[in-house]
Amino acid sequence: LEWHDRTGAVALQTLIGGGIFGLTITNDGNDATNDISVAVGAAVDSTENRVIRYGTALVKQLDAAWAVGNNAGMRDTGAIANTTYHIHLIHRSDTGVSDYLASASATAPTMPTSYDYRRRIGSIMREGGVIVPFFQRGDHFQRLLPIQDVNATNPGIAAVTRTLSVPIGIKVLAQLSVINVNATTAGNVVYLTDLDVTNNAPDSATFFTVRTGTAGEQATEDTVVVTNASAQIRSRLSTSGVSDALIIVTKGWFDLREVNA
C-alpha cells in the first residue's frame, strides 16, 4: 500500500487491512454547536487499496458546505438537519490532498470534484440544532449527557421495537443502562436483543438482560446491544403489571468503523 499525506509526499508503508489509527473526532471548543476537530492519523480507504494519512489536526464546520482546508465547511450536500452525519476522510490522488467530509450517507457521500478515495472514520449526531457533545476513545463514542430513550409503564409482554439515540445508517453496539422496575409482579425478566436475532421469550435462565425477584424490587444492568441501521433494538418482558416499568438510558455506542462502510 502507498502512504499519502496531505501534501502529496508518498512513502511505502505496511498497514493491516482495514486499519484505522488516530483520527479521533472531538467537539471543537471554538464552536461546539457546529464544528468538530479531527486529530492526526491514518486509515485504509474503503477499497483497501490506499492508506490515507493526515498529519495535522483539522477543524471542519457542519453549518457550511464543504470547502477544502482548516476552519472550512464539511457538509457534502443539502441543508443542515438534525440527523446523523458520517465523517469521511477523503483524498484526491492527483494532488495528494486529503480532507474531511460530513454526509448523511455512510457508504455513498457526494464527493467533491477530483476526490477519489474515502474512508468513514466515525459518525456524529445533531440534535436540537447542535452537534451532540461526545468524546471518542477508539471505537467508543460516549455521549457527555446520557439520554433516557424509553420509560414505559406496564409495557406488556409482546416484543416492541425501540429507537435509541445513536447513529443511523450504520449498525452500532449501543451502550445502555436498563432498569427493570418490578412493582407489581414477582420474577419479572427484561430481555433486549438485536432485531436480527431470534425473538425468544424472556426467561431467567438464558434469555435475559435484567432479572428481578420479589415484587417491589428494582434491578439495573449495563449492557450493549447491536442496533439496526435505524438505531433500533427489540425489548421484551416476561410479565407486565400496572406499576411495572422498563427504563432504557443510552450512554453512547461502539462503532467498529468497518473499512467497507
PDB file of C-alpha atoms in Angstrom:
ATOM      1  CA  LEU A   1       0.000   0.000   0.000  1.00  0.00           C
ATOM      2  CA  GLU A   2       1.073   3.581  -0.621  1.00  0.00           C
ATOM      3  CA  TRP A   3       1.001   6.070   2.228  1.00  0.00           C
ATOM      4  CA  HIS A   4      -0.140   9.512   1.119  1.00  0.00           C
ATOM      5  CA  ASP A   5      -0.047  12.625   3.269  1.00  0.00           C
ATOM      6  CA  ARG A   6      -1.964  15.825   2.586  1.00  0.00           C
ATOM      7  CA  THR A   7       0.985  17.448   0.804  1.00  0.00           C
ATOM      8  CA  GLY A   8       1.381  14.620  -1.676  1.00  0.00           C
ATOM      9  CA  ALA A   9       4.508  13.095  -0.128  1.00  0.00           C
ATOM     10  CA  VAL A  10       4.491   9.336  -0.588  1.00  0.00           C
ATOM     11  CA  ALA A  11       6.246   6.562   1.281  1.00  0.00           C
ATOM     12  CA  LEU A  12       5.757   2.811   1.231  1.00  0.00           C
ATOM     13  CA  GLN A  13       4.076   1.565   4.375  1.00  0.00           C
ATOM     14  CA  THR A  14       2.614  -1.690   5.599  1.00  0.00           C
ATOM     15  CA  LEU A  15      -0.755  -1.477   7.324  1.00  0.00           C
ATOM     16  CA  ILE A  16      -3.115  -4.233   8.352  1.00  0.00           C
ATOM     17  CA  GLY A  17      -6.109  -4.326   6.008  1.00  0.00           C
ATOM     18  CA  GLY A  18      -8.946  -2.209   7.339  1.00  0.00           C
ATOM     19  CA  GLY A  19      -6.695  -0.423   9.829  1.00  0.00           C
ATOM     20  CA  ILE A  20      -7.530   2.971  11.282  1.00  0.00           C
ATOM     21  CA  PHE A  21      -5.228   4.848  13.637  1.00  0.00           C
ATOM     22  CA  GLY A  22      -5.812   8.155  15.392  1.00  0.00           C
ATOM     23  CA  LEU A  23      -8.217  10.460  13.502  1.00  0.00           C
ATOM     24  CA  THR A  24     -10.084  10.991  16.777  1.00  0.00           C
ATOM     25  CA  ILE A  25     -13.121  13.265  16.440  1.00  0.00           C
ATOM     26  CA  THR A  26     -13.998  15.844  19.118  1.00  0.00           C
ATOM     27  CA  ASN A  27     -16.366  18.772  19.536  1.00  0.00           C
ATOM     28  CA  ASP A  28     -14.344  21.855  18.704  1.00  0.00           C
ATOM     29  CA  GLY A  29     -14.170  24.308  21.614  1.00  0.00           C
ATOM     30  CA  ASN A  30     -14.454  27.454  19.484  1.00  0.00           C
ATOM     31  CA  ASP A  31     -17.878  26.454  18.104  1.00  0.00           C
ATOM     32  CA  ALA A  32     -19.053  23.236  19.732  1.00  0.00           C
ATOM     33  CA  THR A  33     -22.520  23.810  18.267  1.00  0.00           C
ATOM     34  CA  ASN A  34     -21.374  23.360  14.681  1.00  0.00           C
ATOM     35  CA  ASP A  35     -17.714  22.346  14.484  1.00  0.00           C
ATOM     36  CA  ILE A  36     -15.597  19.274  15.050  1.00  0.00           C
ATOM     37  CA  SER A  37     -11.860  18.768  15.224  1.00  0.00           C
ATOM     38  CA  VAL A  38     -10.170  15.670  13.839  1.00  0.00           C
ATOM     39  CA  ALA A  39      -6.782  14.595  15.197  1.00  0.00           C
ATOM     40  CA  VAL A  40      -3.832  13.325  13.182  1.00  0.00           C
ATOM     41  CA  GLY A  41      -3.899   9.740  11.988  1.00  0.00           C
ATOM     42  CA  ALA A  42      -4.198   7.349   9.077  1.00  0.00           C
ATOM     43  CA  ALA A  43      -6.645   4.839   7.646  1.00  0.00           C
ATOM     44  CA  VAL A  44      -7.012   2.329   4.854  1.00  0.00           C
ATOM     45  CA  ASP A  45      -9.502   3.636   2.305  1.00  0.00           C
ATOM     46  CA  SER A  46     -12.831   1.913   1.591  1.00  0.00           C
ATOM     47  CA  THR A  47     -11.406  -0.013  -1.376  1.00  0.00           C
ATOM     48  CA  GLU A  48      -8.484  -1.275   0.748  1.00  0.00           C
ATOM     49  CA  ASN A  49      -6.074  -0.081  -1.941  1.00  0.00           C
ATOM     50  CA  ARG A  50      -4.614   3.021  -0.341  1.00  0.00           C
ATOM     51  CA  VAL A  51      -3.558   4.351   3.054  1.00  0.00           C
ATOM     52  CA  ILE A  52      -4.586   7.947   3.647  1.00  0.00           C
ATOM     53  CA  ARG A  53      -2.676   9.937   6.239  1.00  0.00           C
ATOM     54  CA  TYR A  54      -3.476  13.308   7.781  1.00  0.00           C
ATOM     55  CA  GLY A  55      -0.581  14.870   9.651  1.00  0.00           C
ATOM     56  CA  THR A  56      -2.222  17.865  11.374  1.00  0.00           C
ATOM     57  CA  ALA A  57      -5.403  18.401  13.372  1.00  0.00           C
ATOM     58  CA  LEU A  58      -8.161  19.965  11.288  1.00  0.00           C
ATOM     59  CA  VAL A  59     -11.334  21.856  12.248  1.00  0.00           C
ATOM     60  CA  LYS A  60     -14.378  21.418   9.998  1.00  0.00           C
ATOM     61  CA  GLN A  61     -17.745  23.201  10.080  1.00  0.00           C
ATOM     62  CA  LEU A  62     -21.048  21.356   9.801  1.00  0.00           C
ATOM     63  CA  ASP A  63     -23.060  24.530   9.212  1.00  0.00           C
ATOM     64  CA  ALA A  64     -21.300  25.230   5.894  1.00  0.00           C
ATOM     65  CA  ALA A  65     -20.989  23.432   2.582  1.00  0.00           C
ATOM     66  CA  TRP A  66     -17.746  21.558   2.062  1.00  0.00           C
ATOM     67  CA  ALA A  67     -14.636  23.540   1.220  1.00  0.00           C
ATOM     68  CA  VAL A  68     -11.053  22.391   1.393  1.00  0.00           C
ATOM     69  CA  GLY A  69      -8.900  23.188   4.395  1.00  0.00           C
ATOM     70  CA  ASN A  70      -8.986  24.171   8.049  1.00  0.00           C
ATOM     71  CA  ASN A  71     -11.940  26.087   9.537  1.00  0.00           C
ATOM     72  CA  ALA A  72     -13.948  25.397   6.381  1.00  0.00           C
ATOM     73  CA  GLY A  73     -17.259  23.674   5.677  1.00  0.00           C
ATOM     74  CA  MET A  74     -17.666  19.907   5.633  1.00  0.00           C
ATOM     75  CA  ARG A  75     -21.277  19.159   4.580  1.00  0.00           C
ATOM     76  CA  ASP A  76     -21.457  17.315   1.266  1.00  0.00           C
ATOM     77  CA  THR A  77     -24.941  18.331   0.121  1.00  0.00           C
ATOM     78  CA  GLY A  78     -28.308  19.639   1.322  1.00  0.00           C
ATOM     79  CA  ALA A  79     -29.356  21.885   4.181  1.00  0.00           C
ATOM     80  CA  ILE A  80     -28.111  21.185   7.686  1.00  0.00           C
ATOM     81  CA  ALA A  81     -30.513  18.965   9.642  1.00  0.00           C
ATOM     82  CA  ASN A  82     -30.969  17.153  12.928  1.00  0.00           C
ATOM     83  CA  THR A  83     -29.687  13.735  11.898  1.00  0.00           C
ATOM     84  CA  THR A  84     -26.594  11.547  11.833  1.00  0.00           C
ATOM     85  CA  TYR A  85     -23.596  12.822   9.901  1.00  0.00           C
ATOM     86  CA  HIS A  86     -20.956  10.308   8.887  1.00  0.00           C
ATOM     87  CA  ILE A  87     -17.439  11.722   8.829  1.00  0.00           C
ATOM     88  CA  HIS A  88     -15.318  10.588   5.897  1.00  0.00           C
ATOM     89  CA  LEU A  89     -11.596  11.045   5.425  1.00  0.00           C
ATOM     90  CA  ILE A  90     -11.301  11.904   1.706  1.00  0.00           C
ATOM     91  CA  HIS A  91      -8.331  12.047  -0.635  1.00  0.00           C
ATOM     92  CA  ARG A  92      -7.576  13.107  -4.200  1.00  0.00           C
ATOM     93  CA  SER A  93      -4.886  11.051  -5.838  1.00  0.00           C
ATOM     94  CA  ASP A  94      -3.954  13.641  -8.469  1.00  0.00           C
ATOM     95  CA  THR A  95      -2.664  16.190  -5.933  1.00  0.00           C
ATOM     96  CA  GLY A  96      -2.287  14.104  -2.777  1.00  0.00           C
ATOM     97  CA  VAL A  97      -4.557  16.458  -0.800  1.00  0.00           C
ATOM     98  CA  SER A  98      -6.736  14.970   1.948  1.00  0.00           C
ATOM     99  CA  ASP A  99      -9.634  16.480   3.886  1.00  0.00           C
ATOM    100  CA  TYR A 100     -12.826  15.552   5.766  1.00  0.00           C
ATOM    101  CA  LEU A 101     -16.420  15.387   4.557  1.00  0.00           C
ATOM    102  CA  ALA A 102     -19.692  15.085   6.503  1.00  0.00           C
ATOM    103  CA  SER A 103     -22.537  13.210   4.848  1.00  0.00           C
ATOM    104  CA  ALA A 104     -25.888  11.710   5.755  1.00  0.00           C
ATOM    105  CA  SER A 105     -24.677   8.638   3.842  1.00  0.00           C
ATOM    106  CA  ALA A 106     -22.309   6.181   5.490  1.00  0.00           C
ATOM    107  CA  THR A 107     -21.389   4.494   2.219  1.00  0.00           C
ATOM    108  CA  ALA A 108     -22.019   6.900  -0.675  1.00  0.00           C
ATOM    109  CA  PRO A 109     -21.215  10.523   0.211  1.00  0.00           C
ATOM    110  CA  THR A 110     -21.325  13.138  -2.533  1.00  0.00           C
ATOM    111  CA  MET A 111     -17.605  13.555  -3.102  1.00  0.00           C
ATOM    112  CA  PRO A 112     -16.039  16.902  -4.026  1.00  0.00           C
ATOM    113  CA  THR A 113     -14.626  17.164  -7.543  1.00  0.00           C
ATOM    114  CA  SER A 114     -11.448  15.109  -8.091  1.00  0.00           C
ATOM    115  CA  TYR A 115     -11.595  13.375  -4.680  1.00  0.00           C
ATOM    116  CA  ASP A 116     -11.488   9.681  -5.482  1.00  0.00           C
ATOM    117  CA  TYR A 117     -10.739   7.871  -2.184  1.00  0.00           C
ATOM    118  CA  ARG A 118     -12.574   7.910   1.117  1.00  0.00           C
ATOM    119  CA  ARG A 119     -12.954   6.147   4.460  1.00  0.00           C
ATOM    120  CA  ARG A 120     -15.636   6.646   7.105  1.00  0.00           C
ATOM    121  CA  ILE A 121     -13.812   7.360  10.365  1.00  0.00           C
ATOM    122  CA  GLY A 122     -16.808   7.817  12.658  1.00  0.00           C
ATOM    123  CA  SER A 123     -20.273   9.316  12.949  1.00  0.00           C
ATOM    124  CA  ILE A 124     -21.674  12.272  14.878  1.00  0.00           C
ATOM    125  CA  MET A 125     -25.226  13.286  15.728  1.00  0.00           C
ATOM    126  CA  ARG A 126     -27.004  16.628  15.562  1.00  0.00           C
ATOM    127  CA  GLU A 127     -29.977  17.048  17.887  1.00  0.00           C
ATOM    128  CA  GLY A 128     -31.911  20.218  18.711  1.00  0.00           C
ATOM    129  CA  GLY A 129     -29.770  22.322  16.410  1.00  0.00           C
ATOM    130  CA  VAL A 130     -26.402  21.356  17.931  1.00  0.00           C
ATOM    131  CA  ILE A 131     -23.810  18.626  17.497  1.00  0.00           C
ATOM    132  CA  VAL A 132     -24.343  16.230  20.406  1.00  0.00           C
ATOM    133  CA  PRO A 133     -21.494  16.672  22.917  1.00  0.00           C
ATOM    134  CA  PHE A 134     -19.404  13.496  22.977  1.00  0.00           C
ATOM    135  CA  PHE A 135     -15.939  12.140  23.379  1.00  0.00           C
ATOM    136  CA  GLN A 136     -14.273   9.353  21.437  1.00  0.00           C
ATOM    137  CA  ARG A 137     -11.814   6.706  22.591  1.00  0.00           C
ATOM    138  CA  GLY A 138     -11.047   4.476  19.631  1.00  0.00           C
ATOM    139  CA  ASP A 139     -14.283   2.764  18.612  1.00  0.00           C
ATOM    140  CA  HIS A 140     -16.146   4.038  21.698  1.00  0.00           C
ATOM    141  CA  PHE A 141     -18.262   7.190  21.371  1.00  0.00           C
ATOM    142  CA  GLN A 142     -19.625   8.439  24.701  1.00  0.00           C
ATOM    143  CA  ARG A 143     -22.459  10.945  24.989  1.00  0.00           C
ATOM    144  CA  LEU A 144     -21.465  13.530  27.596  1.00  0.00           C
ATOM    145  CA  LEU A 145     -25.075  13.546  28.795  1.00  0.00           C
ATOM    146  CA  PRO A 146     -26.868  10.159  28.784  1.00  0.00           C
ATOM    147  CA  ILE A 147     -30.414  10.302  27.431  1.00  0.00           C
ATOM    148  CA  GLN A 148     -33.472   8.365  28.576  1.00  0.00           C
ATOM    149  CA  ASP A 149     -34.929   6.823  25.432  1.00  0.00           C
ATOM    150  CA  VAL A 150     -37.547   4.529  26.985  1.00  0.00           C
ATOM    151  CA  ASN A 151     -39.767   4.954  30.057  1.00  0.00           C
ATOM    152  CA  ALA A 152     -42.694   2.582  29.595  1.00  0.00           C
ATOM    153  CA  THR A 153     -45.149   1.685  32.360  1.00  0.00           C
ATOM    154  CA  ASN A 154     -46.948  -1.655  32.035  1.00  0.00           C
ATOM    155  CA  PRO A 155     -45.270  -2.208  28.664  1.00  0.00           C
ATOM    156  CA  GLY A 156     -46.825  -5.615  28.025  1.00  0.00           C
ATOM    157  CA  ILE A 157     -45.113  -8.893  27.153  1.00  0.00           C
ATOM    158  CA  ALA A 158     -45.050  -8.611  23.352  1.00  0.00           C
ATOM    159  CA  ALA A 159     -41.839  -7.695  21.557  1.00  0.00           C
ATOM    160  CA  VAL A 160     -41.504  -3.944  20.979  1.00  0.00           C
ATOM    161  CA  THR A 161     -39.098  -2.167  18.633  1.00  0.00           C
ATOM    162  CA  ARG A 162     -37.300   0.650  20.499  1.00  0.00           C
ATOM    163  CA  THR A 163     -35.439   3.529  18.860  1.00  0.00           C
ATOM    164  CA  LEU A 164     -32.282   4.734  20.592  1.00  0.00           C
ATOM    165  CA  SER A 165     -30.292   7.967  20.426  1.00  0.00           C
ATOM    166  CA  VAL A 166     -27.363   6.511  18.490  1.00  0.00           C
ATOM    167  CA  PRO A 167     -26.296   6.997  14.847  1.00  0.00           C
ATOM    168  CA  ILE A 168     -28.489   5.844  11.987  1.00  0.00           C
ATOM    169  CA  GLY A 169     -27.238   4.497   8.671  1.00  0.00           C
ATOM    170  CA  ILE A 170     -24.889   2.030  10.371  1.00  0.00           C
ATOM    171  CA  LYS A 171     -25.154  -0.733  12.944  1.00  0.00           C
ATOM    172  CA  VAL A 172     -23.546   0.066  16.291  1.00  0.00           C
ATOM    173  CA  LEU A 173     -23.271  -1.539  19.703  1.00  0.00           C
ATOM    174  CA  ALA A 174     -25.493   0.704  21.809  1.00  0.00           C
ATOM    175  CA  GLN A 175     -24.206   1.255  25.358  1.00  0.00           C
ATOM    176  CA  LEU A 176     -27.222   1.131  27.666  1.00  0.00           C
ATOM    177  CA  SER A 177     -28.364   1.192  31.270  1.00  0.00           C
ATOM    178  CA  VAL A 178     -31.545  -0.865  31.690  1.00  0.00           C
ATOM    179  CA  ILE A 179     -33.842  -0.518  34.690  1.00  0.00           C
ATOM    180  CA  ASN A 180     -36.497  -3.127  35.449  1.00  0.00           C
ATOM    181  CA  VAL A 181     -38.997  -1.649  37.916  1.00  0.00           C
ATOM    182  CA  ASN A 182     -40.847  -4.700  39.200  1.00  0.00           C
ATOM    183  CA  ALA A 183     -43.521  -3.071  41.328  1.00  0.00           C
ATOM    184  CA  THR A 184     -46.359  -5.498  40.599  1.00  0.00           C
ATOM    185  CA  THR A 185     -45.151  -8.926  39.576  1.00  0.00           C
ATOM    186  CA  ALA A 186     -42.568 -11.229  41.164  1.00  0.00           C
ATOM    187  CA  GLY A 187     -39.775 -12.622  38.992  1.00  0.00           C
ATOM    188  CA  ASN A 188     -40.017 -10.188  36.103  1.00  0.00           C
ATOM    189  CA  VAL A 189     -37.420 -10.532  33.311  1.00  0.00           C
ATOM    190  CA  VAL A 190     -36.399  -7.946  30.703  1.00  0.00           C
ATOM    191  CA  TYR A 191     -34.681  -9.123  27.519  1.00  0.00           C
ATOM    192  CA  LEU A 192     -33.127  -6.713  24.994  1.00  0.00           C
ATOM    193  CA  THR A 193     -31.951  -8.059  21.648  1.00  0.00           C
ATOM    194  CA  ASP A 194     -30.666  -7.225  18.211  1.00  0.00           C
ATOM    195  CA  LEU A 195     -33.550  -7.270  15.720  1.00  0.00           C
ATOM    196  CA  ASP A 196     -31.542  -9.687  13.548  1.00  0.00           C
ATOM    197  CA  VAL A 197     -31.619 -12.449  16.174  1.00  0.00           C
ATOM    198  CA  THR A 198     -34.470 -14.782  17.083  1.00  0.00           C
ATOM    199  CA  ASN A 199     -37.328 -13.206  19.034  1.00  0.00           C
ATOM    200  CA  ASN A 200     -37.121 -15.510  22.049  1.00  0.00           C
ATOM    201  CA  ALA A 201     -39.419 -15.176  25.044  1.00  0.00           C
ATOM    202  CA  PRO A 202     -37.566 -13.919  28.146  1.00  0.00           C
ATOM    203  CA  ASP A 203     -36.686 -16.361  30.898  1.00  0.00           C
ATOM    204  CA  SER A 204     -34.476 -16.262  33.974  1.00  0.00           C
ATOM    205  CA  ALA A 205     -32.027 -18.908  32.747  1.00  0.00           C
ATOM    206  CA  THR A 206     -30.907 -17.976  29.221  1.00  0.00           C
ATOM    207  CA  PHE A 207     -32.828 -15.151  27.567  1.00  0.00           C
ATOM    208  CA  PHE A 208     -32.496 -12.216  29.943  1.00  0.00           C
ATOM    209  CA  THR A 209     -30.868  -8.821  30.335  1.00  0.00           C
ATOM    210  CA  VAL A 210     -32.243  -7.804  33.751  1.00  0.00           C
ATOM    211  CA  ARG A 211     -33.940 -10.106  36.265  1.00  0.00           C
ATOM    212  CA  THR A 212     -35.823  -9.270  39.450  1.00  0.00           C
ATOM    213  CA  GLY A 213     -37.022 -11.471  42.271  1.00  0.00           C
ATOM    214  CA  THR A 214     -39.858 -10.445  44.549  1.00  0.00           C
ATOM    215  CA  ALA A 215     -42.490  -7.857  43.687  1.00  0.00           C
ATOM    216  CA  GLY A 216     -41.411  -4.357  44.639  1.00  0.00           C
ATOM    217  CA  GLU A 217     -37.821  -4.946  43.571  1.00  0.00           C
ATOM    218  CA  GLN A 218     -35.917  -2.769  41.096  1.00  0.00           C
ATOM    219  CA  ALA A 219     -32.899  -4.050  39.170  1.00  0.00           C
ATOM    220  CA  THR A 220     -30.419  -2.200  36.943  1.00  0.00           C
ATOM    221  CA  GLU A 221     -27.952  -3.602  34.431  1.00  0.00           C
ATOM    222  CA  ASP A 222     -25.472  -2.038  31.999  1.00  0.00           C
ATOM    223  CA  THR A 223     -25.321  -3.792  28.645  1.00  0.00           C
ATOM    224  CA  VAL A 224     -24.574  -3.366  24.936  1.00  0.00           C
ATOM    225  CA  VAL A 225     -26.995  -4.349  22.169  1.00  0.00           C
ATOM    226  CA  VAL A 226     -26.451  -4.259  18.415  1.00  0.00           C
ATOM    227  CA  THR A 227     -28.798  -1.847  16.641  1.00  0.00           C
ATOM    228  CA  ASN A 228     -30.062  -1.958  13.098  1.00  0.00           C
ATOM    229  CA  ALA A 229     -29.318   0.889  10.687  1.00  0.00           C
ATOM    230  CA  SER A 230     -32.336   2.777  12.073  1.00  0.00           C
ATOM    231  CA  ALA A 231     -30.925   2.823  15.631  1.00  0.00           C
ATOM    232  CA  GLN A 232     -33.464   0.220  16.774  1.00  0.00           C
ATOM    233  CA  ILE A 233     -33.414  -2.795  19.083  1.00  0.00           C
ATOM    234  CA  ARG A 234     -36.055  -5.163  20.480  1.00  0.00           C
ATOM    235  CA  SER A 235     -37.361  -5.235  24.058  1.00  0.00           C
ATOM    236  CA  ARG A 236     -39.490  -7.912  25.642  1.00  0.00           C
ATOM    237  CA  LEU A 237     -40.712  -8.627  29.182  1.00  0.00           C
ATOM    238  CA  SER A 238     -41.756 -11.922  30.752  1.00  0.00           C
ATOM    239  CA  THR A 239     -44.625 -10.297  32.689  1.00  0.00           C
ATOM    240  CA  SER A 240     -46.156  -6.855  32.884  1.00  0.00           C
ATOM    241  CA  GLY A 241     -48.233  -5.266  35.632  1.00  0.00           C
ATOM    242  CA  VAL A 242     -49.907  -1.912  36.063  1.00  0.00           C
ATOM    243  CA  SER A 243     -46.986  -0.457  38.035  1.00  0.00           C
ATOM    244  CA  ASP A 244     -44.117  -2.282  36.329  1.00  0.00           C
ATOM    245  CA  ALA A 245     -41.819  -0.168  34.175  1.00  0.00           C
ATOM    246  CA  LEU A 246     -38.997  -0.508  31.676  1.00  0.00           C
ATOM    247  CA  ILE A 247     -36.439   2.294  31.501  1.00  0.00           C
ATOM    248  CA  ILE A 248     -33.620   2.389  28.931  1.00  0.00           C
ATOM    249  CA  VAL A 249     -30.908   5.045  29.123  1.00  0.00           C
ATOM    250  CA  THR A 250     -28.497   5.465  26.213  1.00  0.00           C
ATOM    251  CA  LYS A 251     -24.945   6.362  27.238  1.00  0.00           C
ATOM    252  CA  GLY A 252     -23.112   6.008  23.931  1.00  0.00           C
ATOM    253  CA  TRP A 253     -22.138   3.472  21.317  1.00  0.00           C
ATOM    254  CA  PHE A 254     -19.311   1.364  19.934  1.00  0.00           C
ATOM    255  CA  ASP A 255     -18.674   1.905  16.212  1.00  0.00           C
ATOM    256  CA  LEU A 256     -16.461  -0.745  14.622  1.00  0.00           C
ATOM    257  CA  ARG A 257     -15.862   1.582  11.636  1.00  0.00           C
ATOM    258  CA  GLU A 258     -15.545  -1.223   9.102  1.00  0.00           C
ATOM    259  CA  VAL A 259     -13.394  -0.470   6.078  1.00  0.00           C
ATOM    260  CA  ASN A 260     -16.234  -1.073   3.594  1.00  0.00           C
ATOM    261  CA  ALA A 261     -18.597   1.384   5.320  1.00  0.00           C
TER     262      ALA A 261
END
